[in-house]
Coordinates of C-alpha atoms in Angstrom, one line a residue:
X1 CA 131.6 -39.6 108.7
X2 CA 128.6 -39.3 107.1
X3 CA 125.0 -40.7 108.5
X4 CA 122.2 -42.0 106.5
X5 CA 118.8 -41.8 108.4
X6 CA 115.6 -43.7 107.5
X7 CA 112.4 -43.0 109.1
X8 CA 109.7 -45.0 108.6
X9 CA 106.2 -43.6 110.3
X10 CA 103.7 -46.4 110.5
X11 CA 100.2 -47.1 111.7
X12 CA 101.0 -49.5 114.1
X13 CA 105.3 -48.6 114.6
X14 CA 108.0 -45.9 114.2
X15 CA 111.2 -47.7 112.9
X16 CA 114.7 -45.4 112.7
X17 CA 117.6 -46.7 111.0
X18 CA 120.7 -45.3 111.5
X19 CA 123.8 -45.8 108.7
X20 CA 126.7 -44.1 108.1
X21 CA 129.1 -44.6 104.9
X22 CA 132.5 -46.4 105.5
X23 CA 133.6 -45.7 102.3
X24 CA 132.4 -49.0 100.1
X25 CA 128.8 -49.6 101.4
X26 CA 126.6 -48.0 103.6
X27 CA 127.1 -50.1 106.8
X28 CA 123.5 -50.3 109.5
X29 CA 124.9 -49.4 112.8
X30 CA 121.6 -49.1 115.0
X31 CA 117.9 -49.1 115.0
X32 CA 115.2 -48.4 117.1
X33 CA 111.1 -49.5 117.0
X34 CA 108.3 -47.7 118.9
X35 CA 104.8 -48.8 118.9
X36 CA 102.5 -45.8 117.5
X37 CA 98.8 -44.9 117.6
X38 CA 99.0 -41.7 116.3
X39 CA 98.2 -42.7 112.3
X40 CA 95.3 -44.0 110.7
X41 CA 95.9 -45.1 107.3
X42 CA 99.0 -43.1 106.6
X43 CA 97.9 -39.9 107.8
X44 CA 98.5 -38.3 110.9
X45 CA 95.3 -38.1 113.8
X46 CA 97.4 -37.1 116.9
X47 CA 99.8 -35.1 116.6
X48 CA 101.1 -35.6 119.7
X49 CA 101.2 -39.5 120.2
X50 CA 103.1 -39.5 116.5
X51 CA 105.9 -37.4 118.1
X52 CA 106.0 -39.2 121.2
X53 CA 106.3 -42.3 119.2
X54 CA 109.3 -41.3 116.7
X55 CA 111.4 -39.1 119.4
X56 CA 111.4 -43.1 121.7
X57 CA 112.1 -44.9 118.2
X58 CA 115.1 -42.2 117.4
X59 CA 116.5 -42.2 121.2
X60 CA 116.7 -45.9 121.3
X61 CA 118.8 -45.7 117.4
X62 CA 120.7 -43.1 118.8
X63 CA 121.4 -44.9 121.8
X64 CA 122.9 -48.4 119.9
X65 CA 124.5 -46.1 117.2
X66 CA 126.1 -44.3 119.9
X67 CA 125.7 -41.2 117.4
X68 CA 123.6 -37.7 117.6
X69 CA 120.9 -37.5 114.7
X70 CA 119.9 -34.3 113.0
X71 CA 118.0 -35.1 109.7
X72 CA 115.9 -38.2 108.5
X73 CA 114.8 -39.9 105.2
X74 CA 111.0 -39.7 106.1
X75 CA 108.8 -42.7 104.1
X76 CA 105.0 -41.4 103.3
X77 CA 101.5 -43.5 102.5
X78 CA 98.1 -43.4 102.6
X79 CA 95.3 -43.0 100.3
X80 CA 96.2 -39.3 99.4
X81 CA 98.9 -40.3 97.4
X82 CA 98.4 -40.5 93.7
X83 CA 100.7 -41.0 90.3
X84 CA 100.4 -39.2 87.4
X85 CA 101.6 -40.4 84.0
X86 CA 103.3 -37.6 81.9
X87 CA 105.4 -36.9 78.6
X88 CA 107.7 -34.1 77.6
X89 CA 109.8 -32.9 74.6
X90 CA 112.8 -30.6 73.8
X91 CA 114.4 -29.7 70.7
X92 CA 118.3 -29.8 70.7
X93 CA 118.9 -26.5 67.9
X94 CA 123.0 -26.2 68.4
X95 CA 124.7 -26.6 65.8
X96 CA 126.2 -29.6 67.4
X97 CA 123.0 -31.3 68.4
X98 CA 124.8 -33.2 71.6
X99 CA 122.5 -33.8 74.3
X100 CA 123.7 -31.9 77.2
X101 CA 123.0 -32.0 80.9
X102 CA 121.7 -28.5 80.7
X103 CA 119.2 -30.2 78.1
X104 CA 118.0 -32.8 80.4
X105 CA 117.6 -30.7 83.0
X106 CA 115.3 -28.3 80.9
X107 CA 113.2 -31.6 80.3
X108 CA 113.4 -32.9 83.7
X109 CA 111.6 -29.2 84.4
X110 CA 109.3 -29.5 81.3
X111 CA 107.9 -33.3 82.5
X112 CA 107.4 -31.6 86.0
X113 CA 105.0 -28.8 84.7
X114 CA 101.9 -29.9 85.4
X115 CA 99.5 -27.5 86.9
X116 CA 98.9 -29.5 90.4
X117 CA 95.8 -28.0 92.5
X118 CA 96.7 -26.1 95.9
X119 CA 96.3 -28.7 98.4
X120 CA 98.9 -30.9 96.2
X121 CA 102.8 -31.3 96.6
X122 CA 105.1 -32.9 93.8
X123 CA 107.1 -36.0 95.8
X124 CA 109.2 -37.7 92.6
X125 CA 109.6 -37.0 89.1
X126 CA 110.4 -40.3 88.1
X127 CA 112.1 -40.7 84.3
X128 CA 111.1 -43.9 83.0
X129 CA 112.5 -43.5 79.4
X130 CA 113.9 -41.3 77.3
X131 CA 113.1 -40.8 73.1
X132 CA 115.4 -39.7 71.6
X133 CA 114.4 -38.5 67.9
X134 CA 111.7 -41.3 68.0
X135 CA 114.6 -43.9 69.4
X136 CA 112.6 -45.5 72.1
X137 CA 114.1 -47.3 76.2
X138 CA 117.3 -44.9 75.7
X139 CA 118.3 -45.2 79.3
X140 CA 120.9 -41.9 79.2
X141 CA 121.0 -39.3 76.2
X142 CA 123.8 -37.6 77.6
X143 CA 126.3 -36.9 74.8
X144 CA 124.3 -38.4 72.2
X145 CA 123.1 -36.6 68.7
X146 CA 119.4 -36.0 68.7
X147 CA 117.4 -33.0 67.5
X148 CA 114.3 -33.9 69.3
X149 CA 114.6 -35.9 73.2
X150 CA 111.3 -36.7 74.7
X151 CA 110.8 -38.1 78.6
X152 CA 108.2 -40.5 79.6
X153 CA 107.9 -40.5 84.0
X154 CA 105.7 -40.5 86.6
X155 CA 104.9 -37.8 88.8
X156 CA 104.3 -38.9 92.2
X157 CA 102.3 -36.7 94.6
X158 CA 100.7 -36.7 97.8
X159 CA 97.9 -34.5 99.9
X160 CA 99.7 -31.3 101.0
X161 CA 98.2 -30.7 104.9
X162 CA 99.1 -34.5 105.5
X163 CA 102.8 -34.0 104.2
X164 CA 102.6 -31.1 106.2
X165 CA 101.6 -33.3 109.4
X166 CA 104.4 -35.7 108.8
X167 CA 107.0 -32.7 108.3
X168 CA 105.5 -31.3 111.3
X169 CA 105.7 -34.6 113.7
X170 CA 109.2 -35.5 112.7
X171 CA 110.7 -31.4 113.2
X172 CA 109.0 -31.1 116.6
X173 CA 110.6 -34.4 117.7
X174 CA 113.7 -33.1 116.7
X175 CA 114.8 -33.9 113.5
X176 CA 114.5 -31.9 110.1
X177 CA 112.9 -33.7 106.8
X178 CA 116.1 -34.6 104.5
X179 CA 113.5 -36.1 102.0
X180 CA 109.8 -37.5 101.8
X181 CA 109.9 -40.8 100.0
X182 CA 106.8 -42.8 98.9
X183 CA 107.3 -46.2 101.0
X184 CA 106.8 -48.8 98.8
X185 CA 109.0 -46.8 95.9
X186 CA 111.7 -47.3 99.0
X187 CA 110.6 -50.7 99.9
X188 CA 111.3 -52.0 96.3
X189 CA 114.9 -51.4 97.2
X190 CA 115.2 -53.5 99.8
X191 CA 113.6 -56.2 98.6
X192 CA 113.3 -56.8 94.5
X193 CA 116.1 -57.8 92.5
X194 CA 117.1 -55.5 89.4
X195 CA 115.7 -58.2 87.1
X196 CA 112.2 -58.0 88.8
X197 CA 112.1 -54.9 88.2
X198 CA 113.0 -55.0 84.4
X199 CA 110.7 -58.0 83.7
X200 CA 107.4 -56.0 85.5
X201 CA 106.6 -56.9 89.2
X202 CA 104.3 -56.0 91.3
X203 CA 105.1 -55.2 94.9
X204 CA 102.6 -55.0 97.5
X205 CA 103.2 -53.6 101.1
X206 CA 101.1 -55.0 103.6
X207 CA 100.9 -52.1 106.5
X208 CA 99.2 -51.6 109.5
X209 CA 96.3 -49.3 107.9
X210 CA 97.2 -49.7 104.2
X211 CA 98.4 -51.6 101.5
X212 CA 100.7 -50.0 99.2
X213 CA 100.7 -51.6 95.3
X214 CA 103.9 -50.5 93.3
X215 CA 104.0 -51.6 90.0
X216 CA 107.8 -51.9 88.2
X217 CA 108.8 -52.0 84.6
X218 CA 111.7 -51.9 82.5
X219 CA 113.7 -50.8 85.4
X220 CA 111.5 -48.2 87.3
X221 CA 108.6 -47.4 89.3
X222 CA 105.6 -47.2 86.3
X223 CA 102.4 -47.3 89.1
X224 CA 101.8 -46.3 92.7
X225 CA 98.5 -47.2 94.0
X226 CA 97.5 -47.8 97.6
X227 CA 94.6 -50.1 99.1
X228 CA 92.7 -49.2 102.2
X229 CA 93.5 -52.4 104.3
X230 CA 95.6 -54.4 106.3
X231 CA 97.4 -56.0 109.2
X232 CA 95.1 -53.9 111.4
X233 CA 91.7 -54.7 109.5
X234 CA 92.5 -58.4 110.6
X235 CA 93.3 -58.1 114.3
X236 CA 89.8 -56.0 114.6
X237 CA 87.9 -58.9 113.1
X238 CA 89.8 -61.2 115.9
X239 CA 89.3 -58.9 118.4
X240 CA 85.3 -58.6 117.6
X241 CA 84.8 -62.2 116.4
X242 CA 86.2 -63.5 119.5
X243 CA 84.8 -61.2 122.1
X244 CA 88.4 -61.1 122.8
X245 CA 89.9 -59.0 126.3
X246 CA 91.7 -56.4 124.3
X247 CA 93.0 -55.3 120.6
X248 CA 96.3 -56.3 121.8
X249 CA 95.6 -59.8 123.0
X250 CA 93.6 -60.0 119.4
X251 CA 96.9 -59.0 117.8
X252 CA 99.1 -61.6 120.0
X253 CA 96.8 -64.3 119.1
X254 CA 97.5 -63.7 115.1
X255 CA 101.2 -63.4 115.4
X256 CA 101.6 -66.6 117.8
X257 CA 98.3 -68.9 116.2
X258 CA 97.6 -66.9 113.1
X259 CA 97.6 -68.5 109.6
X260 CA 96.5 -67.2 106.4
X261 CA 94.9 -70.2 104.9
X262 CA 92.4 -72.8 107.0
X263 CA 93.1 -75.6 104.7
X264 CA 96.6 -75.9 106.2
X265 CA 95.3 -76.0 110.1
X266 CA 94.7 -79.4 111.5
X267 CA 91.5 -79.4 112.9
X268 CA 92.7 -80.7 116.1
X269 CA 94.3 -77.9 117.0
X270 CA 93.0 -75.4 120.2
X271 CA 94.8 -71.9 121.3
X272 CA 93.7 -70.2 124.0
X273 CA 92.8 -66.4 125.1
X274 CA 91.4 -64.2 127.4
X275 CA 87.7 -63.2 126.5
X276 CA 86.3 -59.8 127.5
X277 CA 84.9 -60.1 131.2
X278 CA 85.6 -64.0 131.6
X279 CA 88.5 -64.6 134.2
X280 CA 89.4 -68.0 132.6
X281 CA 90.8 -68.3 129.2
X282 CA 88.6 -69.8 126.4
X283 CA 89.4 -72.6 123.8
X284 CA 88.6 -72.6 120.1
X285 CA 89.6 -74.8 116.8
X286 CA 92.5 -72.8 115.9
X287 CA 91.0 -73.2 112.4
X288 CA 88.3 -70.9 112.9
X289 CA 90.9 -68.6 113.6
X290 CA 92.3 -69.3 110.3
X291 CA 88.9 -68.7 108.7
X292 CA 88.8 -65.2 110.0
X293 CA 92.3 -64.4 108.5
X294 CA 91.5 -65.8 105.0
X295 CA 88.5 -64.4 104.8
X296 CA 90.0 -60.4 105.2
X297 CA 93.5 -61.6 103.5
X298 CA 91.5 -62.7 100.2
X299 CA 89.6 -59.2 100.4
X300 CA 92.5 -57.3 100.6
X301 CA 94.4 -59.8 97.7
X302 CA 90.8 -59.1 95.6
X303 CA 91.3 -55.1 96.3
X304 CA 94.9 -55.4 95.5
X305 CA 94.0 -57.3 92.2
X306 CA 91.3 -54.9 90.9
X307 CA 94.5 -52.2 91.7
X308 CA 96.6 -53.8 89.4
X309 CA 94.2 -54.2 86.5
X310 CA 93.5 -51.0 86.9
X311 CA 96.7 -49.8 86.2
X312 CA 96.9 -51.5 82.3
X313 CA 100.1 -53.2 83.6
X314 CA 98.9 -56.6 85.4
X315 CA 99.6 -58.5 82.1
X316 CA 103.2 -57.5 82.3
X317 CA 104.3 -58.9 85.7
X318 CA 106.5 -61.5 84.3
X319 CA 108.3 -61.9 87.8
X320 CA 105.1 -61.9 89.6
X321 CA 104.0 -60.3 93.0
X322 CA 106.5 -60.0 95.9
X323 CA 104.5 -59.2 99.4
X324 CA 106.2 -56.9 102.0
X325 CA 105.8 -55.2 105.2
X326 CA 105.0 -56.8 108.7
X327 CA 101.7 -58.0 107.4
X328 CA 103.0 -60.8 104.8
X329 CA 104.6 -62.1 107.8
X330 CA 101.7 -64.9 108.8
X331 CA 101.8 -68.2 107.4
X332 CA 100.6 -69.3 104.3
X333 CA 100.3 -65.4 102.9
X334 CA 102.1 -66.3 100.0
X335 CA 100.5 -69.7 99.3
X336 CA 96.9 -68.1 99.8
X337 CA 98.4 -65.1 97.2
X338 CA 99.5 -67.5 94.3
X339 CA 95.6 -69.0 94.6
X340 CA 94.5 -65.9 94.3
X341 CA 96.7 -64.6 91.6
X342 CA 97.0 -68.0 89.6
X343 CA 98.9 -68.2 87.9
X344 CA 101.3 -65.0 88.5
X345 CA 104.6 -66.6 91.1
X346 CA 104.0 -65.1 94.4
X347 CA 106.8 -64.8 97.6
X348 CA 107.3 -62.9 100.5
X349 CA 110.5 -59.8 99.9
X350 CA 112.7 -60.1 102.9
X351 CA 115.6 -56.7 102.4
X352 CA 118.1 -57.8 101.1
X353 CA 121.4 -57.6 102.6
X354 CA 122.4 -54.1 100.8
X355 CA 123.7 -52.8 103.4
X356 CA 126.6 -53.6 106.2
X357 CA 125.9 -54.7 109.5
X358 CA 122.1 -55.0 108.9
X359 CA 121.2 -57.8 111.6
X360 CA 119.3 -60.8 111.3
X361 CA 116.6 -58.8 112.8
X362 CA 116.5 -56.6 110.3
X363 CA 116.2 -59.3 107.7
X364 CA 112.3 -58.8 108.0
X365 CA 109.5 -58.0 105.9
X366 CA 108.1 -55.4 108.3
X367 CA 112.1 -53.7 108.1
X368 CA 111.5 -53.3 104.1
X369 CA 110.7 -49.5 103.8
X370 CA 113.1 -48.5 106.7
X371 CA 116.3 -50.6 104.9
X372 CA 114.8 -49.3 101.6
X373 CA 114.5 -45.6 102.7
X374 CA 118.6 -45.5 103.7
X375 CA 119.1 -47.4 100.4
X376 CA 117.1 -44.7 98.6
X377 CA 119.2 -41.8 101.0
X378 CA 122.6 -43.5 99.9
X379 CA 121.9 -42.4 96.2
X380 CA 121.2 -38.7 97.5
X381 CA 123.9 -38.3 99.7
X382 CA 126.9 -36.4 99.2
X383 CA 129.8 -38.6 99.5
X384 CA 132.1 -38.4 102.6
X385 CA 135.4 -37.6 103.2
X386 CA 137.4 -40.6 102.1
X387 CA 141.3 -41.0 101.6
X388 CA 143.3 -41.3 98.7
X389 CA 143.6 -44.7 98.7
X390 CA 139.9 -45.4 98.9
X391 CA 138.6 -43.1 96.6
X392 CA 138.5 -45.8 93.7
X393 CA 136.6 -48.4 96.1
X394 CA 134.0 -45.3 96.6
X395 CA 134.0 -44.4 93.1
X396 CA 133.3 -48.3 91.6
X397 CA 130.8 -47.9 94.6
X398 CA 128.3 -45.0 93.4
X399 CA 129.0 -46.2 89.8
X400 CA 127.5 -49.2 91.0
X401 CA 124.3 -47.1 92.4
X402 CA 123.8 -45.3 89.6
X403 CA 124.2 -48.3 87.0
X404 CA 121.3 -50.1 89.5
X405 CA 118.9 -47.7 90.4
X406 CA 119.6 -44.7 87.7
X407 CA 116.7 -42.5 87.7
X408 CA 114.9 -42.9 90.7
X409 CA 114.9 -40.0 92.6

C-alpha cells in the first residue's frame, strides 16, 4: 500500500491528509486539523508552536487512518515567493531529427538555468508550451521531427531560510519533506475544472495571513502572485472595532454573524458578544458588523485586482475568478467579488471530489490546498504494487493524470 500525505501549514491551522492508492483512485482515509500560531504570513515566527501544531494535526490523521506516517507533501506561501517567466531552445542535429526524451530533458535543464541569488531556492519548473521549429501550444514533442524545440515555463521560487523553517518544523515533528508545493498551484487541483484552466482563470486563496493569486492559461499555471491580507486582517478589525473580550470571540462572531456585504443584512438584526472588561454581553446592528467586513474584503479584492493587472493576463480570464481557502467561506464573498470584478463570473471552489472517501467535511474551501497537495503527490508517486488483473484499471488511471494535469510538476 502506498500513502499519499498532504501537509498544509497555515497561519491560523495545520491540516494532514492521509491517502493511500487502492489501485484506480487515490482514496482519503483520515485527516487531522490543529489550530496554529506559529506563522505570520506564510513564514515561520516560532519554531516551536509550528511543530507543536503539525505533530497534533499528524497524530489525530494518523489516528483515524489507523496508519504510521513517514513523509509529507508540504504546501508553501507567503510573500517571498516569486515566478519568473523564462524561454529555452535546443537544436535536434541527429540525422533523424526525432525529439527524444533525452532532448527534453536537456531543455527542461536549459529553461531551469537561471542564475538565482543565494538566499533563493528553485520550487517548479513549470513547462507551459513547447515550439517546435516555430510550431507554437505543442503540448508533447516527444517523437516528433523538429530541428529546433524551444520551452516557454515558469520558474517558481521561494525565500531560502523560510523553506528552510518549514523543512525544519515538519522534520523535527517527525516527518521528512517528500516535496514543497506552492499552495495555490495545489489548490487549483482541487478545485478548477480542466476547462478553467485552458480558457484563463484566476484563482485566489483567501488564507489566514495571505492571499495567494494564481493565474491559469492554456492548461497551466502562467502567474503566481501573493497579496498581504486576509481572514486574519478582518477578525483584528472586529476584535479592535468592537472593544471585543478576545481575538477569538472576534473570530466567532465573523464565522457565526459575519457577512461580506451590508446591503444584504436587515437592519433589524442584533448579535451579541462579550466586550473587553464588561461582564454582560453587548448588542449591535449586525449590519455594522457587515460594514467592517466589506470594508477589508473590498481592500483585499482591490489588492488582488491591481495583482492581476499586473500580471498582463487579467484580460484573459474568460472563466473568471474562483475564491478558495477558509476565508471565501462568509456570506456574500462571491457576490461582493463579481461587484468588484464586473463583469468577470465570480464563485467560491469547493475540491472537488478527486479523490475516494473524501468526506463531506472535506468538501470545504478551507480543505482546497490539503485535497490539492495529495492530488499534486498522486502524479509523483510511484505506483504501488497492484495485481495482474488490475494493472489495466491503474494504467487507464495515470494515463488519465497525465492527459489532465501534464506538465505540472
Amino acid at each position: 500500500m502506498s500513502l499519499i500525505v498532504g501537509l498544509d501549514i497555515g497561519t491560523t491551522k495545520v491540516c494532514c491528509l492521509v491517502a493511500r492508492w487502492n489501485g484506480t483512485t487515490p482514496e482519503a482515509i483520515g485527516y487531522g486539523v490543529s489550530p496554529c500560531k506559529g506563522l505570520r504570513q506564510g513564514q515561520v515566527v516560532d519554531l516551536e508552536e509550528t511543530v507543536h501544531a503539525i505533530q497534533q494535526a499528524v497524530q489525530e490523521a494518523q489516528r483515524l487512518a489507523d496508519v504510521t506516517l513517514t513523509d509529507a507533501i508540504v504546501g508553501v506561501t507567503g510573500t517571498h515567493i516569486e515566478s519568473i517567466p523564462r524561454r529555452a531552445e535546443i537544436t535536434i542535429s541527429r540525422p533523424d531529427r526525432e525529439i527524444t526524451d533525452e532532448d527534453l530533458d536537456r531543455l527542461r535543464f536549459q529553461l531551469q538555468q537561471v542564475m538565482l541569488p543565494p538566499d533563493r531556492e528553485l520550487l517548479h519548473v513549470i513547462i507551459r508550451q513547447y515550439i517546435v521549429d516555430r510550431q507554437p501550444r505543442v503540448l508533447n514533442p516527444r517523437g516528433m521531427s523538429a530541428s529546433h524545440v524551444e520551452a516557454e515555463g515558469l520558474l517558481i521560487t521561494g525565500g531560502l531560510t523560510f523553506l528552510q523553517n518549514i523543512r525544519r518544523s515538519v522534520e523535527r515533528s517527525g516527518l521528512e519533506v517528500r516535496a514543497l508545493v506552492l499552495e495555490p498551484y495545489a489548490s487549483g487541483f482541487a478545485v478548477l475544472s480542466q476547462e478553467e484552466r485552458e480558457v484563463g482563470v484566476a484563482l485566489v486563496d483567501i488564507g489566514g495571513g495571505t492571499s495567494d493569486v494564481a493565474i491559469f492559461h492554456d492548461g497551466f499555471l502562467a502567474y503566481s502572485g501573493i497579496v498581504p491580507l486576509g481572514g486574519t486582517q478582518v477578525s483584528r478589525d472586529i476584535y479592535l472595532m468592537f472593544r471585543i473580550s478576545s481575538p477569538e470571540e472576534a473570530e466567532r462572531l465573523k464565522l457565526e454573524q459575519g457577512c461580506a456585504l451590508a446591503e444584504r443584512v436587515p437592519e433589524d438584526e442584533r448579535v451579541s458578544y462579550k466586550e473587553i472588561g464588561r461582564l454582560q454581553e453587548r448588542r449591535i446592528p449586525r449590519k455594522l458588523l457587515a460594514e467592517v467586513i466589506e470594508e477589508r474584503v473590498k481592500e483585499l479584492f482591490e489588492m488582488v485586482q491591481e495583482e492581476m493587472v499586473r500580471s498582463g493576463l487579467y484580460e484573459k480570464l474568460s472563466a473568471g475568478i474562483v475564491l478558495t481557502g477558509g476565508g471565501a467561506c462568509l456570506p456574500c464573498t462571491a457576490e461582493l467579488g463579481r461587484q468588484i470584478f464586473d463583469p468577470l463570473p465570480v464563485r467560491v471552489g469547493t475540491p472537488q471530489p478527486l479523490l475516494g472517501g473524501l468526506s463531506s467535511s472535506l468538501l470545504h474551501p478551507s480543505f482546497a490546498t490539503a485535497v490539492g497537495l495529495v492530488v499534486y503527490g498522486a502524479q509523483i508517486a510511484p505506483p504501488p504494487r497492484v495485481p495482474e488483473r488490475v494493472a489495466t484499471v491503474w494504467q487507464r488511471f495515470v494515463a488519465w493524470y497525465r492527459r489532465s494535469f501534464h506538465g505540472h510538476h
